[in-house]
Coordinates of C-alpha atoms in Angstrom, one line a residue:
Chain D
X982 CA -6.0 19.6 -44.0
X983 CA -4.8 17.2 -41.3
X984 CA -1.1 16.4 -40.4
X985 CA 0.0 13.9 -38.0
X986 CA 3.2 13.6 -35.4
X987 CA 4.3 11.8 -32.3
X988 CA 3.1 12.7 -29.1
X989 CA 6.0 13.0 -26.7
X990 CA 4.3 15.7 -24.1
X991 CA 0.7 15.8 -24.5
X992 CA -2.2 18.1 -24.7
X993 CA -4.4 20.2 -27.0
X994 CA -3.8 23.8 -27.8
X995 CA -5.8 25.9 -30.5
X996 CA -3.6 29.6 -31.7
X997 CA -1.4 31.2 -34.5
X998 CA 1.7 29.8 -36.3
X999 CA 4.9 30.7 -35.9
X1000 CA 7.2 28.8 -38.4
X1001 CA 10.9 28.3 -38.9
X1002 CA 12.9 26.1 -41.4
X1003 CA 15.7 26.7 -39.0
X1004 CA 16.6 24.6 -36.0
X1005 CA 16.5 26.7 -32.6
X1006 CA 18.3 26.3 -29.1
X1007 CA 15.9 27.8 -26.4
X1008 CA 18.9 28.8 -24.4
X1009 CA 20.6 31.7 -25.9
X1010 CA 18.0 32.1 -29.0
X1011 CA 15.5 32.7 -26.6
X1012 CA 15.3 35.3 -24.1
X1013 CA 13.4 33.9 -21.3
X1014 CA 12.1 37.4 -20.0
X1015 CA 10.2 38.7 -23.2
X1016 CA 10.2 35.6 -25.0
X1017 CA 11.3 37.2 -27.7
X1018 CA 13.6 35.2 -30.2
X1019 CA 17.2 37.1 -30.3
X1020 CA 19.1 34.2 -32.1
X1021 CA 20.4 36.3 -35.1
X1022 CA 20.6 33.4 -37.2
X1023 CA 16.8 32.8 -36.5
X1024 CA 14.3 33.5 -39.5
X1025 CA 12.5 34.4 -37.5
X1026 CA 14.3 36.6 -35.5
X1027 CA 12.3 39.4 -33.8
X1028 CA 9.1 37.4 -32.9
X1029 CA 7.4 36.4 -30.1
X1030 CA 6.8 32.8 -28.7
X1031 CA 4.2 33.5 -26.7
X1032 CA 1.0 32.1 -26.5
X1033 CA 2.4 30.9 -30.9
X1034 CA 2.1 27.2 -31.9
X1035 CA 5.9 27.4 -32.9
X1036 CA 6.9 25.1 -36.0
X1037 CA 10.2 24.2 -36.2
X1038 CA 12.8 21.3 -37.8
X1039 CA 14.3 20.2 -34.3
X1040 CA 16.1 22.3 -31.5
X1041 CA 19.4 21.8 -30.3
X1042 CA 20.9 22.9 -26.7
X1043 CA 22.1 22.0 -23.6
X1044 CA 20.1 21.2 -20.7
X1045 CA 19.8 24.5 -19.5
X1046 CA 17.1 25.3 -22.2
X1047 CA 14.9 22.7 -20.3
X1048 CA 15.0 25.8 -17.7
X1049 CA 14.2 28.5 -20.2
X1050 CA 11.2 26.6 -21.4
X1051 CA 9.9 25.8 -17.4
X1052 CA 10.5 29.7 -17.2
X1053 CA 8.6 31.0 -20.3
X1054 CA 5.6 28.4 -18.9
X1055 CA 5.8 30.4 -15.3
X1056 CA 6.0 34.2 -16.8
X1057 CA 2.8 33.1 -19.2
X1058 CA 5.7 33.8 -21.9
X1059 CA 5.8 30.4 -23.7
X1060 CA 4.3 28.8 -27.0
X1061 CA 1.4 27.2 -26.3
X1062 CA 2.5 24.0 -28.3
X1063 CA 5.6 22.9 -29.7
X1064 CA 5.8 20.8 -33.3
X1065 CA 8.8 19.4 -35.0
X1066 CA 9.0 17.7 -38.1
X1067 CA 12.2 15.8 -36.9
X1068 CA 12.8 13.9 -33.7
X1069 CA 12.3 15.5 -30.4
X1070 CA 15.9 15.6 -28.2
X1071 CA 15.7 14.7 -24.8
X1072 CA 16.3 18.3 -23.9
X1073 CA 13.6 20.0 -25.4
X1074 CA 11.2 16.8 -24.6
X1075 CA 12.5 17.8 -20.6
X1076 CA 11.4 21.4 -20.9
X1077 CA 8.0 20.6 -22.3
X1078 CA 7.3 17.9 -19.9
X1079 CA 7.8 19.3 -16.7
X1080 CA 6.3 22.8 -18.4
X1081 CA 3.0 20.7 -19.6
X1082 CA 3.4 22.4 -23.0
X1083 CA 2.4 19.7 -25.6
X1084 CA 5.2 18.5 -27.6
X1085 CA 4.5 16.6 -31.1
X1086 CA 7.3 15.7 -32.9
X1087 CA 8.1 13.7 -36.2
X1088 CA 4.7 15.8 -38.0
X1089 CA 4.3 14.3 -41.6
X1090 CA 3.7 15.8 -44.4
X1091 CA 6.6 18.4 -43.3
X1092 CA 4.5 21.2 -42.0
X1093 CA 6.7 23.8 -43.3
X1094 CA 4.5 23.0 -46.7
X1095 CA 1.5 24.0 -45.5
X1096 CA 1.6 26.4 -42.6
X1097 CA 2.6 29.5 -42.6
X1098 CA 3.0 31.8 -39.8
X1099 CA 0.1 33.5 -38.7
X1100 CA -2.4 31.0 -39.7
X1101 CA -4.8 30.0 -37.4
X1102 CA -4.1 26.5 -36.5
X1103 CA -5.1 23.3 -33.7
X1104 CA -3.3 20.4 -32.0
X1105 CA -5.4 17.7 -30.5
X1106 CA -4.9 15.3 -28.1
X1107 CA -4.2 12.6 -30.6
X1108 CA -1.2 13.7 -32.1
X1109 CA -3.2 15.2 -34.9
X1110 CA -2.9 18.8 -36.3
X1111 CA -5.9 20.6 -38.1
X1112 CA -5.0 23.4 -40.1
Chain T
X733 CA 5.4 1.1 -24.5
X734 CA 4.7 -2.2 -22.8
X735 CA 3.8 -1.1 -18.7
X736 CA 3.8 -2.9 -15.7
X737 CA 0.7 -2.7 -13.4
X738 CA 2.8 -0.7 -10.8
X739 CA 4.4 1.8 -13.4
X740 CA 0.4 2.4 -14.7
X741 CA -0.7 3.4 -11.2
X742 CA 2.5 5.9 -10.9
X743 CA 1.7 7.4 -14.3
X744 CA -1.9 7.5 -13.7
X745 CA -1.0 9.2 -10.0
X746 CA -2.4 7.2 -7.5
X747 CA 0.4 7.5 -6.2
X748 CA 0.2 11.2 -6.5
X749 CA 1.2 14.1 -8.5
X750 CA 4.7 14.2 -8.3
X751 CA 5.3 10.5 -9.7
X752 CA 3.0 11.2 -12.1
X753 CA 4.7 14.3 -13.7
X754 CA 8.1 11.9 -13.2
X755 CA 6.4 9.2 -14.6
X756 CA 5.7 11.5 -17.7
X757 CA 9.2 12.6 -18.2
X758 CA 10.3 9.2 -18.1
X759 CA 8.0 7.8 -20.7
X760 CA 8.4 10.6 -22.7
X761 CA 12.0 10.5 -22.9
X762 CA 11.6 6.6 -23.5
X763 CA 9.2 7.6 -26.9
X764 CA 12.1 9.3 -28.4
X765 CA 14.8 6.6 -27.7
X766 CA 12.2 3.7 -28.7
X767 CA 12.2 2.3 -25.8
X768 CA 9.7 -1.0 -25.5
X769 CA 9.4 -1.1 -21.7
X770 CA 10.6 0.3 -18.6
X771 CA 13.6 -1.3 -16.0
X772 CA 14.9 -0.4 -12.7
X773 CA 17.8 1.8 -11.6
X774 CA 20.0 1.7 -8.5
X775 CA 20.8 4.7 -8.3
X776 CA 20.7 8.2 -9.8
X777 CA 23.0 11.3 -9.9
X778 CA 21.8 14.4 -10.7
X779 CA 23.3 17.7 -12.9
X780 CA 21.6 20.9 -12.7
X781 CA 22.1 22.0 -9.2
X782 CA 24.4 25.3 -8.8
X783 CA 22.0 28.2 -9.0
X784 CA 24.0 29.4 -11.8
X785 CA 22.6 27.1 -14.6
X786 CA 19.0 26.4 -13.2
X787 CA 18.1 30.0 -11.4
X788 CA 15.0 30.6 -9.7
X789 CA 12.4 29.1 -12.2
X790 CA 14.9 25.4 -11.0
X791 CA 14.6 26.3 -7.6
X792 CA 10.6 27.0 -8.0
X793 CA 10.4 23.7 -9.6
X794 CA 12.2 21.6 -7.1
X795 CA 10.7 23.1 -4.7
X796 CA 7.2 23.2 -6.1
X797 CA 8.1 19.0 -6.4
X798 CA 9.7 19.0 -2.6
X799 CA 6.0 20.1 -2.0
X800 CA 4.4 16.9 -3.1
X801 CA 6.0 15.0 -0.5
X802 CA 8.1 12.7 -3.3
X803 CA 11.3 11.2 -2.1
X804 CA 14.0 9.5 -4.1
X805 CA 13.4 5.7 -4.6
X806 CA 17.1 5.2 -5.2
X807 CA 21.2 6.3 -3.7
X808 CA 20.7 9.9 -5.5
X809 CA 23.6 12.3 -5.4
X810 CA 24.1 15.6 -6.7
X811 CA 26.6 17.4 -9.2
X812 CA 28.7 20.3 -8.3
X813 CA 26.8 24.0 -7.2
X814 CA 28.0 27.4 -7.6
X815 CA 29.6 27.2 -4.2
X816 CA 31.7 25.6 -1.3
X817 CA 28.8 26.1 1.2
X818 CA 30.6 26.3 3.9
X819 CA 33.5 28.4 2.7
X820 CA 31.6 30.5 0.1
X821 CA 32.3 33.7 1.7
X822 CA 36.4 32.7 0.6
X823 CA 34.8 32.5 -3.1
X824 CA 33.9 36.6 -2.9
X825 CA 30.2 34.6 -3.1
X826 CA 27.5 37.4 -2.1
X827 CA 24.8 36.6 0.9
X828 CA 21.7 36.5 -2.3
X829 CA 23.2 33.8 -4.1
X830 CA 24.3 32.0 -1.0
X831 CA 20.9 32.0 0.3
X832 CA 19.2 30.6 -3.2
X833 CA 22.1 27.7 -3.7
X834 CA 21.3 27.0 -0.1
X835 CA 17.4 26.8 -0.8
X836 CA 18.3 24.5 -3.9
X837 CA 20.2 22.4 -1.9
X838 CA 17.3 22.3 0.7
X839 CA 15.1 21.3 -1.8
X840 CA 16.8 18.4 -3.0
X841 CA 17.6 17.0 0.4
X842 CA 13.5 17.3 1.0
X843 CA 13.4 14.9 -1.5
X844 CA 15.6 12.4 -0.2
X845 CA 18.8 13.4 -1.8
X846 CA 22.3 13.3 -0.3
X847 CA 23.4 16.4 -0.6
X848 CA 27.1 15.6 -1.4
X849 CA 27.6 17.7 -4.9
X850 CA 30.7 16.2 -7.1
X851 CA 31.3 15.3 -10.2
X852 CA 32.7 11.9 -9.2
X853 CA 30.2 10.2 -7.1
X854 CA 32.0 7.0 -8.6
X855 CA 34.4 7.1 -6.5
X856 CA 33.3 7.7 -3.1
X857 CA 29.5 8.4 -2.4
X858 CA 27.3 6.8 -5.2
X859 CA 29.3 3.7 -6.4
X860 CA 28.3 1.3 -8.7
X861 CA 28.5 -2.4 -9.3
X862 CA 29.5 -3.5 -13.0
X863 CA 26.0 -4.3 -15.0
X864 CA 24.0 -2.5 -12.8
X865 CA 21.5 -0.1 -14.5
X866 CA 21.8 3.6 -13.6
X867 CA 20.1 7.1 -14.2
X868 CA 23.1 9.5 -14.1
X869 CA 23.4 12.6 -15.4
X870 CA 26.9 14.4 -15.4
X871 CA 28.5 13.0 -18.8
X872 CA 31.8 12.7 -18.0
X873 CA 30.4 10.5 -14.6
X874 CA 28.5 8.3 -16.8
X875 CA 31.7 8.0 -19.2
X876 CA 33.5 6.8 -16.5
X877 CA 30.8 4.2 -15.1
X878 CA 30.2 3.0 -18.1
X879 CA 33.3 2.8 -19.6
X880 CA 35.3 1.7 -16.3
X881 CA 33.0 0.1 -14.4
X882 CA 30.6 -1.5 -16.8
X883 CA 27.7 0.2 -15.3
X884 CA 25.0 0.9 -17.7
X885 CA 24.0 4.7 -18.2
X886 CA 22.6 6.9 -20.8
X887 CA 23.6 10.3 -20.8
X888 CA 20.3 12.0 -18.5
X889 CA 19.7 15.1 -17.8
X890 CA 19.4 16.7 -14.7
X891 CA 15.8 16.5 -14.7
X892 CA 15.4 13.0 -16.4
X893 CA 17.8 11.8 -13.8
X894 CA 15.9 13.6 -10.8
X895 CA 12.7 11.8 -12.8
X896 CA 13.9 7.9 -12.1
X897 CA 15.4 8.8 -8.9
X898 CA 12.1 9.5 -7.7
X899 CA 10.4 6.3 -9.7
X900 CA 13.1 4.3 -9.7
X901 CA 12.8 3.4 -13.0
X902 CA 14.2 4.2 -16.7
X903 CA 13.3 3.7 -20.3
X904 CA 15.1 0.8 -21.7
X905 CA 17.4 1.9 -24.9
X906 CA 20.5 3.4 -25.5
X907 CA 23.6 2.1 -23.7
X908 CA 21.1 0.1 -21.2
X909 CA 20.9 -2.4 -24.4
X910 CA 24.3 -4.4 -24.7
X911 CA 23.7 -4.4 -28.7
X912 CA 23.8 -0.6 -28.5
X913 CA 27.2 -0.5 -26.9
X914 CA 29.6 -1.3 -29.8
X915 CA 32.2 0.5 -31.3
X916 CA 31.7 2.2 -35.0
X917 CA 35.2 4.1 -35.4
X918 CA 38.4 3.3 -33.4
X919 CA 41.5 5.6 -32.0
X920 CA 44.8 4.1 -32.2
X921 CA 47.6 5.6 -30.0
X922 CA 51.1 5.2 -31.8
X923 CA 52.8 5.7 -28.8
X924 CA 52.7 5.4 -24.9
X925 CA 49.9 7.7 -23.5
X926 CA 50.9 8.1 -19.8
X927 CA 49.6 10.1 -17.2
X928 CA 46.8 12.2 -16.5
X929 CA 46.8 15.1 -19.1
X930 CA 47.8 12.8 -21.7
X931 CA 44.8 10.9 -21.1
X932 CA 42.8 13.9 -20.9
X933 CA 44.3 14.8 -24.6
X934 CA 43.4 11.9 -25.9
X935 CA 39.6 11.8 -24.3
X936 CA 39.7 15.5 -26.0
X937 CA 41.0 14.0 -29.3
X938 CA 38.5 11.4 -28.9
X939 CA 35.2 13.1 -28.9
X940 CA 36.1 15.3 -31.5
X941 CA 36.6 12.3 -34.2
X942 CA 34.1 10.0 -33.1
X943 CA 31.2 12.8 -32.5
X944 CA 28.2 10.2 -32.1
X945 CA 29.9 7.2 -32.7
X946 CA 30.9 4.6 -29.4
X947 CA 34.9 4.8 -30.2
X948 CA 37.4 2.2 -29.6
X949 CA 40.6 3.0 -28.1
X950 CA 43.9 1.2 -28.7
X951 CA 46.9 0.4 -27.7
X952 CA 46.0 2.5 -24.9
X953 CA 44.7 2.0 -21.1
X954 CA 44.7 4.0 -18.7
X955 CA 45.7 2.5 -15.1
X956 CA 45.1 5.2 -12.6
X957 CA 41.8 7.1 -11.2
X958 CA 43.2 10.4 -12.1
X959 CA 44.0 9.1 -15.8
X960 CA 40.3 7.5 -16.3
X961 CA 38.6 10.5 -14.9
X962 CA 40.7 12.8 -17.1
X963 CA 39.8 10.4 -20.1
X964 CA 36.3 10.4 -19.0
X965 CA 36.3 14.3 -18.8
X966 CA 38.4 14.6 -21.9
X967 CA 35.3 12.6 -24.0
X968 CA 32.4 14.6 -22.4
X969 CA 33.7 17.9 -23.5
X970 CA 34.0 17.3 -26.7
X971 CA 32.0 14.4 -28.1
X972 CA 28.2 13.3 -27.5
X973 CA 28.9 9.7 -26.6
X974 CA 28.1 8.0 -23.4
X975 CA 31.2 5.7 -23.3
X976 CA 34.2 4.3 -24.7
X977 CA 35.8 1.0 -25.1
X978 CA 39.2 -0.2 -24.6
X979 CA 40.6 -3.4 -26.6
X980 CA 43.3 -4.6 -28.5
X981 CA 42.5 -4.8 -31.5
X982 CA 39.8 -3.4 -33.8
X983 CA 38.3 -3.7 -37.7
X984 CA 37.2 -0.6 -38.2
X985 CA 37.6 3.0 -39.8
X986 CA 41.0 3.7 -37.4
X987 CA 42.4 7.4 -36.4
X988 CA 45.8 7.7 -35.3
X989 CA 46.8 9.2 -32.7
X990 CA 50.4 10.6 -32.1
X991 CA 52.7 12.8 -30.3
X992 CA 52.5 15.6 -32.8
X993 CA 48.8 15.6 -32.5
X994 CA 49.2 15.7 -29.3
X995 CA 50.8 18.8 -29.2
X996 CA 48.6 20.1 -31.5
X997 CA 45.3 20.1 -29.7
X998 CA 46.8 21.6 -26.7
X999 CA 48.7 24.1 -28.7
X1000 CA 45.2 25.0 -29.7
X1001 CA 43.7 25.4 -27.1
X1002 CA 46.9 26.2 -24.2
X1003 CA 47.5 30.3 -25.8
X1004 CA 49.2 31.4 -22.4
X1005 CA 52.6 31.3 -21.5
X1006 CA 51.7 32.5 -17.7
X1007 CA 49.0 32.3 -15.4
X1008 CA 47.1 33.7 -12.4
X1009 CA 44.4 31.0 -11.0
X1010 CA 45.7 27.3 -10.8
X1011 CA 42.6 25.4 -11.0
X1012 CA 43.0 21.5 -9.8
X1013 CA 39.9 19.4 -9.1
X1014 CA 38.3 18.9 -13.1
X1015 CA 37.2 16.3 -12.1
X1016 CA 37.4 16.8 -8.3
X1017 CA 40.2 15.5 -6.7
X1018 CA 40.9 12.1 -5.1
X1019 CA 42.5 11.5 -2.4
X1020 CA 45.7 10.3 -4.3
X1021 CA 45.8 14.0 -6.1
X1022 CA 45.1 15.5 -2.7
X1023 CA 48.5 13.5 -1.6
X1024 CA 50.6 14.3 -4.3
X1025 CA 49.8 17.7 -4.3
X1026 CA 50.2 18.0 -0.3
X1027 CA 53.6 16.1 -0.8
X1028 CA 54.6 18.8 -3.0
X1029 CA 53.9 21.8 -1.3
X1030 CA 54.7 20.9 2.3
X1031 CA 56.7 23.4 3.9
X1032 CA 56.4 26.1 0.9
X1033 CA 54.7 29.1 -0.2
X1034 CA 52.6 30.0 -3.1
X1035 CA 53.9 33.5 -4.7
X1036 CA 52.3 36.6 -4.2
X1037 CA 50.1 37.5 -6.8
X1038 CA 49.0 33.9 -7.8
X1039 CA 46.3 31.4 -6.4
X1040 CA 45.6 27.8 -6.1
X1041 CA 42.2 26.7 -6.2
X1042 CA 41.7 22.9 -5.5
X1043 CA 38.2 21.1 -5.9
X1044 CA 37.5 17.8 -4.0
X1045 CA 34.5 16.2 -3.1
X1046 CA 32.7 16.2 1.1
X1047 CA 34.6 12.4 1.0
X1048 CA 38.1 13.1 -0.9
X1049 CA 38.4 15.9 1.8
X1050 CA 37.5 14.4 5.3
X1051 CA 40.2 11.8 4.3
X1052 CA 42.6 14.1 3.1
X1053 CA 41.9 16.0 6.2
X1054 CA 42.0 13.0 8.7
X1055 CA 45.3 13.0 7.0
X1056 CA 46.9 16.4 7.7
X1057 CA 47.1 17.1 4.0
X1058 CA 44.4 19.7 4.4
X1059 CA 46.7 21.4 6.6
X1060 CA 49.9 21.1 4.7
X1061 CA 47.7 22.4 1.7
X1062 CA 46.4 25.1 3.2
X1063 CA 49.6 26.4 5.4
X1064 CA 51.2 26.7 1.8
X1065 CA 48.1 29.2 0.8
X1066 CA 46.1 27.3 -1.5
X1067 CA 42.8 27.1 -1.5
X1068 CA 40.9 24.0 -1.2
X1069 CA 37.0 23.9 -1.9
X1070 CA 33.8 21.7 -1.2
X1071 CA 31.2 20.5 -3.6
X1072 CA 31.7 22.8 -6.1
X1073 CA 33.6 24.1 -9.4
X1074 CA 35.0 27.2 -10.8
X1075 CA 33.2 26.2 -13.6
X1076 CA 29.5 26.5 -12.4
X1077 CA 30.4 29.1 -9.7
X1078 CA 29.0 32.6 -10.0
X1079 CA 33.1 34.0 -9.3
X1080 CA 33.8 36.4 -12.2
X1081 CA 37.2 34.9 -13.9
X1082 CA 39.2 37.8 -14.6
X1083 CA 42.6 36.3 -15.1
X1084 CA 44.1 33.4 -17.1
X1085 CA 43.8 30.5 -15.8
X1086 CA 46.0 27.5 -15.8
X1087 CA 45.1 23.6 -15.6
X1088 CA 45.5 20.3 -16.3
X1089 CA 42.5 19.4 -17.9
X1090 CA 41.0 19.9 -21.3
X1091 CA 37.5 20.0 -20.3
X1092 CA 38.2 22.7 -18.1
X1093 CA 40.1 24.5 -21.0
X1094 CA 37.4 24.1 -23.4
X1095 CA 34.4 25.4 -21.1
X1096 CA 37.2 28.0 -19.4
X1097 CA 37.4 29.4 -23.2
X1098 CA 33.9 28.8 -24.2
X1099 CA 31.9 30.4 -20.9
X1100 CA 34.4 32.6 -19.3
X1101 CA 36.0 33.4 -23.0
X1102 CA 38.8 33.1 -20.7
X1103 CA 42.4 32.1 -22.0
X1104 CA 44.1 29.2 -20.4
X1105 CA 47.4 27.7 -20.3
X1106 CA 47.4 23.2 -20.4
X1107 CA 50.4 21.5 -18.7
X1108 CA 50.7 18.7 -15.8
X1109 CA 49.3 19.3 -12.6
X1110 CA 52.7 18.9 -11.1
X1111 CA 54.7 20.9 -13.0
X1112 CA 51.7 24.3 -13.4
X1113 CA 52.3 24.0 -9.1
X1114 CA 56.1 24.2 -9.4
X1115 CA 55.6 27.3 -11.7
X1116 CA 53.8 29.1 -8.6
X1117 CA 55.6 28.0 -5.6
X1118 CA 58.5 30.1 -4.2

């Protein structure tokens, strides 16, 4: 199964899923030292970002979370890819840029369908997502 | 996205590897807005430099970036820090966080920055011409320019903006494209909004009916630098938008706007009947404010067991200094402070606080969970003067 997006930061990255149906804000749902999510209204409260391909709607935040992002990336603490089935906010699109942590966003069909966390899954360079 | 030849060298780094990575951000930025090409900026302003909000990863990256020998293609000034840096050690600042804001500041000088931090570079250090197109972050700044002066901004972030200072160039969409920069809903006033806090209300009021939407003001205008600022300020708290318009006359999905609801929002928000920190400077001070307030308080004391903190910007305060009101000001026992804001400053806010504007109000409550009482600048000094 392929799905496709929008690259907005590129790169390839190959790991497990982690996937919400919730949006998240990296600043304050996030805690930058474990990269643990601590947003209680997270479904997926609890887990880790690291090294995860984390699946989510959108994010929402100020531009502090551009920080927290930058700072998962230097502790080795952050996802090693980021998809959204929405748009990408300048915010998040920031974080991931100066971070180098590939960003797709606008992913069709709506991966939430067919991934589920913990499946094994790859992002390549073209936007393209093999599951 | 269409590129000139230039802009493909700078994203394919021959030019090196800090345009490249700004090059990126840019472009990436321009994906999500749809941008089809890239224009030139001329000038940038930059949020995100008090050590409070960006912390040592920030400082890593700026100075990671200072590193790669970049400089700023562009007039680039910088937001408020956490601290006067000359009179931090009046703030109760510790030596540590001196030392890192210092390095930040360092950092952003290295590359090619003028290291004057306020929040209204329009009016002194940074200032635009109408229809020029700028890269400014700080969104009650890019209210004001492109509602006042009919500069072109979107709303940037610290590091988009730091990103086309350094290439000199933006993504064009958003409010850079005149067809982008209508109204959709409108806010009548129904009756004669005067003054600075009333404009602030009405900013405040502003944001939170419009949300996303460009609004339309009428039968209001205001005249005065502290009354756009406030307005500017107001909007930025609480909306998303970019700018405002003022006209006549409007067809469109209309709000009212009256005296009760004025009261109302700072009712809401105003829960204090007392106070122990004035805060004055949200937005810093001009040097009219500086004046007025100096005018005020010559030859008086503040009471014991209150404080007055004023903010200004480098500029408001060398001419208010030139002037002797820095003098008058401080002989009376306020406080007056450089390039920074109690806002984005590390000081632990105990006490209530009292001001005159709602965007300090709303983060005051929001941050600090502090409690705040809202009246006119003039008359929250009276209250603490002997």
């Amino acid at each position: 199964m392929k799905l496709k997006g929008r690259i907005i930061s590129e790169g390839e990255a190959r790991g497990e899923a982690l996937v919400s149906s919730k949006p998240l804000s990296f600043y304050g749902d996030i805690d930058k030292a474990s990269g643990l999510i601590i947003g209680r209204d997270s479904d997926i409260y609890g887990h880790t970002v690291t090294n995860k391909i984390l699946i989510l709607p959108y994010t929402r935040g100020s531009t502090v979370s551009a920080w927290v992002i930058y700072a998962l990336k230097k502790r080795n603490l952050s996802p090693k890819a980021i998809l959204l089935w929405r748009t990408a906010d300048p915010v998040i699109a920031s974080g991931c840029l100066i971070s180098s942590i590939p960003l797709i966003d606008m992913v069709k069909p709506k991966p939430q369908l067919y991934i589920r966390s913990g499946d094994e899954v790859e992002v390549l360079s073209t936007g393209e997502i093999i599951i | 996205m269409i590129l000139t030849k230039h802009e493909e060298d700078m994203l394919n780094g021959i030019y090196g590897d800090g345009l490249r990575r700004a090059m990126k951000i840019i472009i990436g930025l321009g994906k999500i807005g749809n941008a089809t090409h890239l224009i030139d900026v001329k000038s940038a302003h930059i949020s995100g430099v008090s050590y409070s909000n960006i912390g040592d990863e920030g400082l890593e990256f700026l100075e990671e970036l200072a590193s790669l020998n970049v400089k700023v293609k562009v007039p680039t000034t910088l937001n408020p820090c956490g601290i006067d840096l000359i009179k931090w050690r009046l703030m109760g600042v510790d030596d540590e966080y001196y030392n890192k804001q210092a390095k930040i500041i360092k950092a952003y000088e290295a590359l090619g920055v003028k290291a004057t931090c306020t929040c209204t570079p329009y009016l002194y250090d940074n200032i635009p011409m109408r229809k020029d197109h700028i890269a400014w972050a700080e969104s009650s700044a890019v209210i004001y320019a492109n509602t006042f002066i009919k500069a072109y901004t979107n709303k940037e972030s610290g590091i988009s903006a730091l990103a086309s200072a350094l290439t000199g160039k933006t993504a064009y969409y958003g409010l850079h494209n005149d067809r982008k920069r209508k109204p959709e809903i409108a806010v009548k006033a129904n009756f004669k909004v005067k003054g600075a806090l009333e404009f602030s209300v009405l900013g405040y009021f502003t944001g939170r009916v419009s949300g996303e939407r460009i609004p339309l003001i009428l039968e209001a205008y205001p005249k005065t630098i502290p009354e756009k600022k406030q307005f500017s300020a107001g909007l930025s708290a609480s909306g998303s938008v970019g700018m405002a318009l003022f006209r006549r006359r409007g067809n469109m999905e209309t709000v009212d706007f009256d005296r009760d609801m004025f009261k109302d929002v700072i009712d809401e928000l105003s829960v204090e009947d007392d106070f122990s920190i004035l805060f004055l400077g949200c937005p810093h001070l001009c040097l009219e404010e500086i004046e007025e307030i100096a005018r005020m308080v010559k030859g008086r004391k503040i009471v014991r067991g209150k404080e007055v903190w004023l903010c200004t910007s480098k500029s408001a305060y060398i001419q208010a200094f030139n002037n002797g009101f820095i003098k008058v000001i401080e002989d009376a026992g306020l406080k007056v402070f450089i390039d920074t804001c109690l806002i984005v400053s590390p000081v632990k806010i105990k006490h209530t606080i009292g001001t005159n504007a709602m965007k300090t109000a709303h983060y005051i409550r929001s941050l600090h969970n502090i409690n705040v009482k809202i009246a006119e600048a003039m008359a929250l000094l009276r209250e603490v003067l002997e």
